Coordinates of C-alpha atoms in Angstrom, one line a residue:
Chain A
X8 CA 13.4 -50.3 9.2
X9 CA 11.6 -48.3 6.6
X10 CA 10.1 -46.0 9.2
X11 CA 13.5 -45.4 10.7
X12 CA 15.1 -44.5 7.3
X13 CA 12.2 -42.2 6.5
X14 CA 12.6 -40.4 9.8
X15 CA 16.4 -40.1 9.2
X16 CA 15.9 -38.6 5.7
X17 CA 13.3 -36.1 7.1
X18 CA 15.7 -35.1 9.9
X19 CA 18.5 -34.6 7.4
X20 CA 16.3 -32.5 5.2
X21 CA 15.1 -30.4 8.1
X22 CA 18.8 -29.9 9.1
X23 CA 19.7 -28.8 5.6
X24 CA 16.9 -26.4 5.4
X25 CA 17.6 -25.0 8.8
X26 CA 21.3 -24.5 8.0
X27 CA 20.6 -22.8 4.7
X28 CA 18.1 -20.4 6.2
X29 CA 18.9 -16.7 5.4
X30 CA 20.7 -15.1 8.2
X31 CA 21.6 -11.4 8.8
X32 CA 19.3 -10.4 5.9
X33 CA 17.1 -7.6 6.8
X34 CA 14.3 -7.6 4.2
X35 CA 12.4 -4.5 3.9
X36 CA 9.1 -4.9 5.7
X37 CA 7.9 -8.4 6.0
X38 CA 9.4 -9.5 9.3
X39 CA 6.6 -10.3 11.7
X40 CA 6.9 -9.3 15.3
X41 CA 6.3 -11.7 18.1
X42 CA 3.7 -11.1 20.8
X43 CA 4.4 -9.0 23.8
X44 CA 6.1 -10.9 26.6
X45 CA 6.4 -10.1 30.3
X46 CA 8.2 -7.0 31.4
X47 CA 8.7 -5.9 27.9
X48 CA 9.1 -2.2 27.4
X49 CA 7.2 -0.6 24.6
X50 CA 4.5 1.9 23.7
X51 CA 1.0 1.6 24.9
X52 CA -1.9 3.2 23.0
X53 CA -4.8 4.5 25.2
X54 CA -8.2 5.2 23.8
X55 CA -9.8 7.5 26.4
X56 CA -13.5 8.3 26.9
X57 CA -14.6 10.9 24.4
X58 CA -14.9 14.5 25.5
X59 CA -12.7 14.4 28.5
X60 CA -11.5 17.8 29.7
X61 CA -7.8 18.6 29.8
X62 CA -8.1 18.5 33.7
X63 CA -9.5 15.0 33.6
X64 CA -6.6 13.9 31.3
X65 CA -4.2 15.5 33.7
X66 CA -5.7 13.7 36.6
X67 CA -5.6 10.5 34.8
X68 CA -1.9 11.0 34.0
X69 CA -1.3 11.6 37.7
X70 CA -3.3 8.4 38.7
X71 CA -1.5 6.2 36.3
X72 CA 1.9 7.8 36.6
X73 CA 2.0 8.1 32.9
X74 CA 3.0 11.1 30.7
X75 CA 0.4 10.8 27.9
X76 CA 1.1 12.2 24.4
X77 CA -1.4 12.6 21.7
X78 CA -1.0 9.8 19.2
X79 CA -0.9 12.3 16.4
X80 CA -1.5 16.1 16.6
X81 CA -5.0 15.4 15.5
X82 CA -6.0 12.7 17.9
X83 CA -7.5 14.9 20.7
X84 CA -11.1 14.5 19.5
X85 CA -10.8 10.7 19.4
X86 CA -9.0 10.7 22.7
X87 CA -6.2 8.7 21.4
X88 CA -2.9 8.9 23.4
X89 CA 0.3 7.0 23.5
X90 CA 2.8 6.5 26.2
X91 CA 6.2 4.7 26.5
X92 CA 6.3 2.2 29.4
X93 CA 8.8 -0.2 30.9
X94 CA 6.4 -3.0 31.5
X95 CA 3.7 -3.3 28.8
X96 CA 1.6 -6.0 30.3
X97 CA 1.4 -4.3 33.8
X98 CA 0.8 -0.8 32.3
X99 CA -2.0 -2.2 30.0
X100 CA -3.7 -3.9 32.9
X101 CA -3.4 -0.7 35.1
X102 CA -4.8 1.5 32.3
X103 CA -7.7 -0.8 31.4
X104 CA -8.8 -0.8 35.0
X105 CA -9.4 2.9 35.0
X106 CA -12.9 4.0 34.1
X107 CA -11.7 6.9 31.9
X108 CA -9.9 4.5 29.7
X109 CA -12.0 2.8 27.1
X110 CA -9.3 0.6 25.7
X111 CA -5.5 0.2 26.1
X112 CA -3.3 -2.0 24.0
X113 CA 0.4 -2.1 23.0
X114 CA 1.3 -0.5 19.7
X115 CA 0.8 -3.4 17.4
X116 CA 3.1 -5.0 14.9
X117 CA 6.2 -3.2 13.8
X118 CA 6.3 -0.3 16.1
X119 CA 6.6 -2.5 19.2
X120 CA 10.0 -3.4 18.1
X121 CA 10.9 -0.1 16.6
X122 CA 9.5 -1.1 13.2
X123 CA 9.9 0.9 11.1
X124 CA 12.9 2.7 12.4
X125 CA 12.6 5.8 10.2
X126 CA 12.8 8.5 12.9
X127 CA 10.1 10.8 11.4
X128 CA 7.6 8.0 10.8
X129 CA 5.5 9.4 13.8
X130 CA 4.9 12.5 11.8
X131 CA 3.3 10.6 8.9
X132 CA -0.3 10.6 10.1
X133 CA -1.1 9.8 6.4
X134 CA 0.7 6.4 6.5
X135 CA -1.3 5.4 9.7
X136 CA -4.5 6.6 8.2
X137 CA -4.2 4.2 5.1
X138 CA -2.6 1.4 7.3
X139 CA 0.6 1.3 5.2
X140 CA 2.2 -1.4 7.6
X141 CA -0.2 -4.0 6.3
X142 CA 0.9 -3.2 2.8
X143 CA 4.5 -3.7 3.7
X144 CA 3.7 -7.0 5.1
X145 CA 2.0 -8.0 2.0
X146 CA 5.2 -7.5 0.0
X147 CA 5.3 -3.7 -0.4
X148 CA 4.9 -3.9 -4.2
X149 CA 7.8 -6.2 -4.9
X150 CA 8.4 -6.8 -8.6
X151 CA 5.9 -4.0 -9.6
X152 CA 6.9 -1.1 -11.8
X153 CA 5.5 2.3 -11.1
X154 CA 6.0 5.2 -13.6
X155 CA 6.1 8.6 -11.9
X156 CA 5.3 11.1 -14.6
X157 CA 6.2 14.4 -13.0
X158 CA 9.0 17.1 -12.7
X159 CA 11.5 14.2 -12.6
X160 CA 12.9 12.1 -9.7
X161 CA 16.3 12.7 -7.9
X162 CA 17.9 10.1 -5.8
X163 CA 17.8 11.9 -2.6
X164 CA 19.1 10.5 0.7
X165 CA 15.9 8.6 1.6
X166 CA 15.5 7.2 -1.9
X167 CA 18.9 5.4 -1.7
X168 CA 18.5 1.7 -2.0
X169 CA 15.1 2.0 -3.8
X170 CA 15.0 0.2 -7.2
X171 CA 15.0 2.8 -9.9
X172 CA 14.4 1.9 -13.5
X173 CA 15.8 3.7 -16.5
X174 CA 13.8 7.0 -17.0
X175 CA 13.4 9.5 -19.8
X176 CA 12.6 13.2 -20.2
X177 CA 9.9 14.6 -22.5
X178 CA 10.7 18.3 -21.6
X179 CA 12.6 20.2 -24.2
X180 CA 16.1 21.4 -23.3
X181 CA 16.5 18.7 -20.5
X182 CA 18.6 15.7 -20.9
X183 CA 17.8 13.5 -18.0
X184 CA 14.7 12.8 -15.8
X185 CA 16.5 14.5 -12.8
X186 CA 14.2 16.6 -10.8
X187 CA 14.7 20.3 -11.0
X188 CA 11.6 21.2 -9.0
X189 CA 11.1 19.0 -6.0
X190 CA 7.6 17.9 -6.7
X191 CA 8.3 14.6 -8.6
X192 CA 10.9 13.5 -6.0
X193 CA 8.4 14.1 -3.2
X194 CA 5.7 12.1 -5.0
X195 CA 8.1 9.2 -5.6
X196 CA 8.8 9.3 -1.9
X197 CA 5.3 8.8 -1.0
X198 CA 5.2 5.7 -3.2
X199 CA 8.6 4.2 -2.4
X200 CA 10.6 6.2 0.2
X201 CA 13.2 3.8 1.7
X202 CA 11.5 2.2 4.7
X203 CA 13.1 0.8 7.9
X204 CA 16.4 2.2 6.8
X205 CA 17.0 4.3 10.0
X206 CA 16.5 7.6 8.0
X207 CA 13.8 10.1 7.5
X208 CA 10.4 8.8 6.6
X209 CA 8.6 5.8 4.9
X210 CA 6.8 5.1 1.7
X211 CA 3.6 3.1 0.9
X212 CA 5.3 0.5 -1.4
X213 CA 9.1 0.5 -0.8
X214 CA 9.7 -2.6 -2.8
X215 CA 8.6 -1.3 -6.2
X216 CA 10.7 -0.2 -9.0
X217 CA 10.2 3.5 -9.8
X218 CA 10.4 4.6 -13.4
X219 CA 11.2 8.3 -13.4
X220 CA 9.8 10.3 -16.4
X221 CA 10.1 14.0 -16.6
X222 CA 7.2 15.6 -18.4
X223 CA 6.9 18.8 -16.4
X224 CA 9.4 21.8 -16.4
X225 CA 11.4 23.2 -13.5
X226 CA 8.4 25.4 -12.9
X227 CA 6.0 22.5 -12.7
X228 CA 4.3 23.0 -16.1
X229 CA 4.0 20.7 -19.1
X230 CA 2.0 20.4 -22.2
X231 CA -0.5 17.6 -22.9
X232 CA 1.7 16.1 -25.6
X233 CA 4.7 15.8 -23.4
X234 CA 2.6 14.0 -20.8
X235 CA 0.9 11.8 -23.4
X236 CA 4.3 10.8 -24.8
X237 CA 5.5 9.9 -21.3
X238 CA 2.4 7.7 -20.8
X239 CA 3.0 5.9 -24.0
X240 CA 6.7 5.4 -23.2
X241 CA 5.8 4.0 -19.7
X242 CA 3.4 1.5 -21.2
X243 CA 5.9 0.4 -23.7
X244 CA 8.5 -0.1 -21.0
X245 CA 6.2 -2.3 -18.9
X246 CA 4.8 0.0 -16.3
X247 CA 2.2 -1.7 -14.1
X248 CA 1.1 1.6 -12.5
X249 CA 1.3 5.2 -13.8
X250 CA 1.2 8.1 -11.2
X251 CA 0.0 11.5 -12.6
X252 CA 0.2 14.0 -9.9
X253 CA -0.8 16.6 -12.4
X254 CA -3.7 18.0 -14.3
X255 CA -5.2 20.7 -16.3
X256 CA -8.1 21.4 -18.7
X257 CA -9.9 18.8 -20.8
X258 CA -7.4 17.3 -23.4
X259 CA -8.4 14.5 -25.7
X260 CA -4.7 13.8 -26.5
X261 CA -4.0 13.2 -22.8
X262 CA -7.2 11.3 -22.0
X263 CA -6.6 9.1 -25.0
X264 CA -3.1 8.2 -23.8
X265 CA -4.4 7.5 -20.3
X266 CA -7.3 5.4 -21.6
X267 CA -5.0 3.4 -23.9
X268 CA -2.7 2.7 -21.0
X269 CA -5.6 1.5 -18.9
X270 CA -6.9 -0.7 -21.7
X271 CA -3.5 -2.4 -21.9
X272 CA -3.7 -3.4 -18.2
X273 CA -2.0 -0.5 -16.6
X274 CA -3.5 1.1 -13.5
X275 CA -3.5 4.9 -14.2
X276 CA -3.9 7.2 -11.2
X277 CA -4.3 11.0 -11.4
X278 CA -5.0 13.9 -9.2
X279 CA -8.4 15.4 -9.1
X280 CA -7.1 19.0 -8.8
X281 CA -6.7 21.8 -6.2
X282 CA -9.3 24.3 -7.3
X283 CA -11.6 23.7 -4.3
X284 CA -14.5 23.8 -6.7
X285 CA -16.5 21.4 -8.8
X286 CA -15.0 20.3 -12.1
X287 CA -12.3 17.6 -12.4
X288 CA -10.0 18.1 -15.6
X289 CA -7.8 15.8 -17.6
X290 CA -6.5 13.2 -17.1
X291 CA -8.4 12.4 -13.8
X292 CA -11.7 12.9 -15.5
X293 CA -11.2 10.0 -18.0
X294 CA -13.3 7.1 -16.9
X295 CA -10.6 4.6 -17.0
X296 CA -8.4 6.7 -14.8
X297 CA -8.6 6.5 -10.9
X298 CA -9.2 10.1 -10.0
X299 CA -7.9 11.0 -6.5
X300 CA -9.3 13.7 -4.2
X301 CA -7.6 14.7 -1.0
X302 CA -8.4 14.5 2.7
X303 CA -6.6 16.4 5.4
X304 CA -5.3 15.0 8.7
X305 CA -8.8 15.0 10.2
X306 CA -10.0 12.6 7.5
X307 CA -12.4 15.1 5.9
X308 CA -12.1 16.6 2.4
X309 CA -9.2 19.1 2.2
X310 CA -10.7 22.6 1.4
X311 CA -8.7 22.8 -1.9
X312 CA -9.7 19.3 -3.2
X313 CA -11.6 19.6 -6.5
X314 CA -14.8 17.6 -6.6
X315 CA -17.4 16.2 -9.0
X316 CA -17.5 13.6 -11.7
X317 CA -14.1 11.9 -12.1
X318 CA -13.4 11.6 -8.4
X319 CA -13.1 7.9 -7.7
X320 CA -11.4 7.7 -4.3
X321 CA -9.8 10.0 -1.7
X322 CA -6.5 9.8 -0.1
X323 CA -4.4 11.8 2.4
X324 CA -3.3 14.9 0.7
X325 CA -2.7 17.1 3.8
X326 CA -3.8 20.5 4.8
X327 CA -1.0 22.9 5.6
X328 CA -3.2 25.9 5.2
X329 CA -5.1 25.0 8.4
X330 CA -2.7 22.7 10.2
X331 CA 0.8 24.0 9.3
X332 CA 3.6 21.6 8.4
X333 CA 2.2 19.0 10.8
X334 CA -0.8 18.7 8.5
X335 CA 1.3 18.2 5.4
X336 CA 2.5 15.0 3.8
X337 CA 6.1 14.7 4.7
X338 CA 8.6 13.2 2.3
X339 CA 12.2 13.7 1.3
X340 CA 13.0 15.9 -1.8
X341 CA 15.6 18.2 -3.3
X342 CA 16.0 21.6 -1.5
X343 CA 16.8 23.6 -4.6
X344 CA 20.4 24.2 -3.4
X345 CA 21.9 20.9 -4.3
X346 CA 20.8 19.2 -1.1
X347 CA 17.8 17.6 0.1
X348 CA 15.1 18.4 2.7
X349 CA 12.1 16.6 4.4
X350 CA 9.2 18.8 3.2
X351 CA 5.5 18.8 4.2
X352 CA 3.5 19.4 1.1
X353 CA -0.3 19.5 0.5
X354 CA -2.4 18.8 -2.6
X355 CA -4.2 16.1 -4.5
X356 CA -0.7 15.6 -5.9
X357 CA 0.3 14.2 -2.6
X358 CA -3.0 12.0 -2.3
X359 CA -2.4 10.5 -5.8
X360 CA 0.8 8.5 -4.9
X361 CA -0.8 6.9 -1.8
X362 CA -3.3 5.3 -4.3
X363 CA -0.5 4.4 -6.8
X364 CA 1.5 2.8 -4.0
X365 CA -1.5 0.9 -2.7
X366 CA -2.2 -0.4 -6.2
X367 CA 1.4 -1.6 -6.6
X368 CA 0.9 -3.6 -3.3
X369 CA -2.2 -5.3 -4.7
X370 CA -0.5 -6.0 -8.1
X371 CA 2.4 -7.5 -6.2
X372 CA -0.1 -9.8 -4.5
X373 CA -1.1 -11.1 -7.9
X374 CA -4.1 -8.9 -8.8
X375 CA -4.5 -7.7 -12.4
X376 CA -5.3 -4.0 -13.2
X377 CA -9.1 -4.4 -13.1
X378 CA -9.1 -6.4 -9.9
X379 CA -6.8 -3.8 -8.4
X380 CA -9.0 -1.0 -9.2
X381 CA -12.1 -2.9 -7.9
X382 CA -10.5 -3.8 -4.7
X383 CA -9.1 -0.3 -4.0
X384 CA -12.6 1.3 -4.6
X385 CA -14.6 -1.4 -2.8
X386 CA -12.4 -1.5 0.3
X387 CA -12.2 2.3 0.7
X388 CA -13.8 3.7 3.9
X389 CA -17.1 5.2 2.7
X390 CA -17.3 8.9 3.6
X391 CA -19.7 11.6 2.6
X392 CA -22.9 10.4 1.2
X393 CA -23.4 6.6 1.2
X394 CA -21.8 5.0 -1.9
X395 CA -20.2 7.2 -4.4
X396 CA -20.2 10.9 -4.0
X397 CA -18.5 14.0 -5.5
X398 CA -16.1 14.7 -2.7
X399 CA -14.7 11.4 -1.8
X400 CA -15.7 9.1 -4.7
X401 CA -16.1 5.6 -3.2
X402 CA -14.4 6.7 0.0
X403 CA -11.0 7.1 1.5
X404 CA -8.2 4.6 0.6
X405 CA -7.7 1.9 3.2
X406 CA -4.7 -0.2 2.1
X407 CA -5.1 -2.5 5.2
X408 CA -8.7 -3.4 4.2
X409 CA -7.7 -3.9 0.5
X410 CA -4.9 -6.3 1.4
X411 CA -7.2 -8.1 3.8
X412 CA -9.9 -8.3 1.2
X413 CA -7.4 -9.8 -1.3
X414 CA -6.0 -12.3 1.1
X415 CA -9.5 -13.5 2.2
X416 CA -10.5 -13.9 -1.5
X417 CA -7.3 -15.6 -2.4
X418 CA -7.4 -18.0 0.6
X419 CA -11.1 -18.5 0.2
X420 CA -10.7 -19.6 -3.4
X421 CA -7.9 -21.9 -2.5
X422 CA -9.9 -23.3 0.3
X423 CA -12.7 -24.1 -2.1
X424 CA -10.5 -25.5 -4.8
X425 CA -8.5 -27.6 -2.4
X426 CA -11.7 -29.0 -0.8
X427 CA -13.3 -29.7 -4.1
X428 CA -10.2 -31.5 -5.6
X429 CA -10.0 -33.7 -2.4
X430 CA -13.7 -34.4 -2.8
X431 CA -13.3 -35.3 -6.5
X432 CA -10.5 -37.8 -5.6
X433 CA -12.5 -39.3 -2.8
X434 CA -15.5 -39.8 -5.1
X435 CA -13.3 -41.3 -7.8
X436 CA -11.9 -43.8 -5.4
X437 CA -15.3 -44.3 -3.8
X438 CA -13.7 -43.7 -0.4
X439 CA -15.7 -44.2 2.7
X440 CA -17.3 -41.1 4.2
X441 CA -15.3 -41.6 7.4
X442 CA -12.2 -41.1 5.3
X443 CA -13.5 -38.6 2.9
X444 CA -14.5 -35.9 5.6
X445 CA -11.0 -35.7 7.2
X446 CA -9.3 -35.6 3.8
X447 CA -11.5 -32.9 2.4
X448 CA -11.2 -30.8 5.6
X449 CA -7.4 -31.2 5.7
X450 CA -7.2 -30.2 2.0
X451 CA -9.3 -27.2 2.3
X452 CA -7.6 -25.9 5.4
X453 CA -4.1 -26.6 4.1
X454 CA -4.9 -24.7 0.9
X455 CA -6.7 -21.7 2.4
X456 CA -6.6 -21.8 6.1
X457 CA -9.5 -20.4 8.2
X458 CA -9.6 -17.7 5.5
X459 CA -12.7 -15.9 7.0
X460 CA -11.1 -15.1 10.4
X461 CA -9.9 -11.6 9.4
X462 CA -13.5 -10.7 8.6
X463 CA -14.7 -11.4 12.2
X464 CA -14.9 -8.4 14.6
X465 CA -11.7 -9.4 16.4
X466 CA -8.6 -7.3 16.7
X467 CA -5.9 -8.6 14.4
X468 CA -3.3 -10.7 16.2
X469 CA -0.6 -13.2 15.5
X470 CA -2.8 -16.2 15.9
X471 CA -5.3 -14.9 13.3
X472 CA -2.4 -14.1 11.0
X473 CA -1.3 -17.8 11.2
X474 CA -4.6 -19.5 11.1
X475 CA -6.1 -17.4 8.3
X476 CA -3.5 -18.3 5.7
X477 CA -2.5 -21.2 3.6
X478 CA 0.3 -23.5 5.0
X479 CA 2.5 -22.6 2.0
X480 CA 3.0 -19.0 3.3
X481 CA 3.4 -19.9 7.0
X482 CA 7.2 -19.6 6.9
X483 CA 6.7 -15.9 5.8
X484 CA 5.6 -15.3 9.4
X485 CA 9.1 -16.1 10.6
X486 CA 11.0 -14.7 7.8
X487 CA 9.7 -13.6 4.4
X488 CA 12.6 -15.2 2.6
X489 CA 11.8 -18.7 3.9
X490 CA 8.5 -18.7 2.0
X491 CA 10.4 -18.6 -1.2
X492 CA 13.0 -21.3 -0.5
X493 CA 12.8 -23.8 -3.5
X494 CA 12.6 -26.9 -1.3
X495 CA 9.8 -25.4 0.8
X496 CA 7.8 -24.3 -2.3
X497 CA 8.0 -27.9 -3.5
X498 CA 6.4 -31.3 -3.2
X499 CA 8.9 -32.3 -0.6
X500 CA 6.8 -31.8 2.6
X501 CA 3.6 -33.3 1.2
X502 CA 5.3 -36.2 -0.4
X503 CA 7.1 -36.9 2.9
X504 CA 3.9 -36.6 4.8
X505 CA 2.2 -38.9 2.4
X506 CA 5.0 -41.3 2.5
X507 CA 5.1 -41.5 6.3
X508 CA 1.4 -41.4 7.2
X509 CA -0.2 -42.5 3.9
X510 CA -0.6 -46.2 4.9
X511 CA -2.1 -45.3 8.3
X512 CA -5.8 -45.8 8.6
X513 CA -6.4 -42.7 10.7
X514 CA -3.8 -40.4 9.4
X515 CA -3.7 -41.5 5.8
X516 CA -6.8 -39.4 4.8
X517 CA -5.3 -36.3 6.5
X518 CA -2.0 -36.8 4.8
X519 CA -3.7 -37.0 1.4
X520 CA -5.6 -33.9 2.2
X521 CA -2.5 -32.1 3.2
X522 CA -0.9 -33.0 -0.2
X523 CA -3.9 -31.9 -2.2
X524 CA -4.2 -28.6 -0.2
X525 CA -0.4 -27.9 -0.6
X526 CA -0.6 -28.8 -4.2
X527 CA -3.5 -26.4 -4.7
X528 CA -1.6 -23.5 -3.2
X529 CA 1.5 -24.4 -5.4
X530 CA -0.7 -24.6 -8.6
X531 CA -2.4 -21.3 -7.7
X532 CA 1.0 -19.7 -7.2
X533 CA 2.0 -20.9 -10.6
X534 CA -1.2 -19.8 -12.3
X535 CA -1.4 -16.3 -10.6
X536 CA 2.4 -15.6 -10.4
X537 CA 2.1 -14.8 -6.8
X538 CA 4.9 -17.1 -5.5
X539 CA 8.5 -16.2 -6.2
X540 CA 11.0 -19.0 -6.0
X541 CA 14.6 -18.3 -5.1
X542 CA 17.2 -18.8 -7.8
X543 CA 14.6 -19.3 -10.4
X544 CA 13.4 -16.7 -12.8
X545 CA 12.3 -16.2 -16.4
X546 CA 9.2 -18.4 -15.9
X547 CA 11.2 -21.3 -14.4
X548 CA 9.6 -20.5 -11.1
X549 CA 6.1 -21.1 -12.6
X550 CA 7.3 -24.4 -14.1
X551 CA 8.8 -25.4 -10.8
X552 CA 5.5 -24.6 -9.0
X553 CA 3.4 -26.3 -11.6
X554 CA 5.4 -29.5 -11.6
X555 CA 5.7 -29.7 -7.8
X556 CA 2.0 -28.9 -7.5
X557 CA 1.2 -31.8 -9.8
X558 CA 3.5 -34.1 -7.8
X559 CA 1.5 -33.2 -4.6
X560 CA -1.7 -34.2 -6.3
X561 CA -0.1 -37.5 -7.6
X562 CA 1.1 -38.2 -4.0
X563 CA -2.4 -37.6 -2.7
X564 CA -3.8 -40.0 -5.4
X565 CA -1.4 -42.8 -4.3
X566 CA -2.4 -42.3 -0.7
X567 CA -6.1 -42.5 -1.8
X568 CA -5.3 -45.7 -3.6
X569 CA -3.7 -47.2 -0.6
X570 CA -6.7 -46.1 1.5
X571 CA -9.1 -47.7 -0.9
X572 CA -7.1 -50.9 -1.0
X573 CA -7.1 -50.8 2.8
X574 CA -10.8 -50.5 3.2
X575 CA -11.6 -52.7 0.2
X576 CA -9.4 -55.3 1.9
X577 CA -11.2 -54.7 5.2
X578 CA -14.6 -55.2 3.6
X579 CA -13.6 -58.2 1.5
Chain B
X9 CA -4.1 38.9 -24.7
X10 CA -6.9 39.1 -22.2
X11 CA -7.5 41.2 -19.0
X12 CA -8.3 39.7 -15.7
X13 CA -9.0 41.2 -12.3
X14 CA -9.1 39.7 -8.8
X15 CA -7.2 39.2 -5.6
X16 CA -3.6 38.0 -5.7
X17 CA -2.9 35.1 -3.5
X18 CA 0.3 33.2 -2.7
X19 CA -0.5 29.4 -2.2
X20 CA 1.4 26.3 -1.8
X21 CA 0.9 23.1 -3.7
X22 CA 4.2 21.3 -3.9
X23 CA 6.0 24.6 -3.9
X24 CA 4.9 28.2 -4.0
X25 CA 2.4 29.4 -6.7
X26 CA 0.6 32.7 -7.4
X27 CA -3.0 32.6 -7.8
X28 CA -5.5 35.2 -9.1
X29 CA -8.9 34.7 -7.6
X30 CA -11.5 36.5 -9.6
X31 CA -14.7 37.8 -8.2
X32 CA -16.7 35.0 -9.8
X33 CA -14.7 32.5 -7.9
X34 CA -12.6 31.3 -10.9
X35 CA -9.0 30.9 -10.0
X36 CA -6.0 31.3 -12.4
X37 CA -2.5 30.2 -11.8
X38 CA -0.1 33.1 -12.7
X39 CA 3.1 32.2 -14.5
X40 CA 5.8 35.0 -14.8
X41 CA 7.4 37.6 -12.7
X42 CA 5.0 38.5 -9.8
X43 CA 5.9 41.3 -7.4
X44 CA 5.6 39.7 -3.8
X45 CA 4.4 43.1 -2.4
X46 CA 1.1 42.7 -4.3
X47 CA 0.1 39.6 -2.3
X48 CA -3.5 39.9 -1.0
X49 CA -4.1 43.0 -3.2
X50 CA -6.7 43.6 -5.8
X51 CA -4.8 43.5 -9.0
X52 CA -5.3 43.8 -12.8
X53 CA -3.6 41.3 -15.0
X54 CA -2.9 41.2 -18.7
X55 CA -2.0 37.8 -19.9
X56 CA -2.8 34.8 -22.2
X57 CA -3.5 31.2 -21.6
X58 CA -0.3 29.2 -21.4
X59 CA 0.6 26.6 -24.0
X60 CA 1.9 24.4 -21.2
X61 CA -1.5 24.1 -19.8
X62 CA -0.9 21.2 -17.5
X63 CA 0.9 21.3 -14.1
X64 CA 1.2 20.3 -10.5
X65 CA -0.8 23.0 -8.9
X66 CA -4.1 22.3 -10.6
X67 CA -6.0 25.4 -9.2
X68 CA -7.2 26.6 -12.5
X69 CA -6.2 27.8 -16.0
X70 CA -2.5 28.8 -16.2
X71 CA -1.9 32.5 -17.5
X72 CA 1.4 33.7 -18.9
X73 CA 1.4 37.2 -17.3
X74 CA 2.4 40.1 -19.5
X75 CA 1.7 42.8 -16.9
X76 CA 0.3 43.0 -13.4
X77 CA -0.6 46.0 -11.4
X78 CA -2.6 47.1 -8.4
X79 CA -6.2 47.6 -9.3

């Protein structure tokens, strides 16, 4: 009878949860795409043998009956092509069978379902280079404030719908932080252009709040005290990241403002300069500031990029001098005639907001400023001389690797804590080894999943996505909002599991482990502020997570008690 | 007021800028009215370092141009 009523309660809870699921809500970037099914049309990427002649490519096209396009205007050397096909699985098999094709695979993740649907996304070689899609899936900088200290920011077409905080101007004779040049709006676009909105182009971290500060004139100039005042103001108003796509000679006033901001836990990112020579000026040269050099579309130092001490990392800044507009960084900005235009710019100014956006994504995942800086630099793709060098700093920004590193560390830590907590409980209760082992394993895996899978040399796929994360964030794979539903991020599931399976000799230890593991993930979310709970704000979400995490642990303790009674009874 | 000599270049960093490239390799960003027909010519510039020394172009020191003529 008790079993029956438990099953009934669980069924009712499940029905309520299901009926309250968010529908018709199109959240920015976190929807995960299912795997390819039979006869699905889509885009196939082909990696051809290196050094094929144009004739060989043409004959391959004829053999396969495919009209291959270069993946980007710069993919010829790597032999990367793409083609739209009506049956992905069949086309992939046919292509792979051809000896001129090294590898063929469907365009992964978002693109397969037309994600993102921004029509000019395919011109943004820069976003592919840093793996921006992985950043969107990791929250896109939700809840993070990024100050853009520049010529101002105007809400052009493709910045509609982006969160924009109250701004300020520090330029005499101007009254608002409206952009009267075009540079600042372009920079803000790289950070947070509206993404998957069916318009224009994408940004690195579309879920941030942009704080627009005007400290440069309509001609693009400013004095060190205007910029320093803007930095102080940004810090006082809660900025998490400050983007400085500007520079000049050494200035103690400016360097001090930037240093103070960094000391207060703000990530400060600044452009290295466009002199093409050695000698990075303020504020990028300040040690606490992340100085950003530029690479062109071929992923080598852009000819204009300033090098030397002060360069910490490189990011896509484009090269329109050698590659025309295709080689620039394309974003929406004002056109100077009251309208807007999608413009391809080059410069370390353009490289800098890629790093600022990436920093925002990591902060949104719960990292503090120091960990964000360390992760960005340590996950960068090493270029030039091994380790740090004058041209690339620690390497070229790789947001995908930074996110993976962050997830592996977080899940690895939760795995360890979950496992140790379970072991502690088992030792306290002097549980038998045969019950301790499954309990500890279940706790560790529930808390952190097979966290190390993304580090293995396997192409990322949906199974790895699922297995390498904690149970708590599984629903995010179906719909990002589900993972924030209060009854999911609660003790409900573990307590139910403990209640139903706790008394069982075989399943009891596993149930206790699940409760410990789930509780660990909830408590970590409370401590690190990484889990948002719907309807709850102002710290209530942390309280909710903390209380529910504790209930999970208590539930596990009662199961362990039952288990102990059981085997004490058995031995007595 | 100082005098500078070099090649006048039009460059693009988030918009059009005028750059004086001196023979020693030093680049100056020119601020003021620059006649477009002097592009790629050797020019003599009279000017002074700008108070608003920071900017988006970051090619080198910013000069407020008092006069510019073909060398």
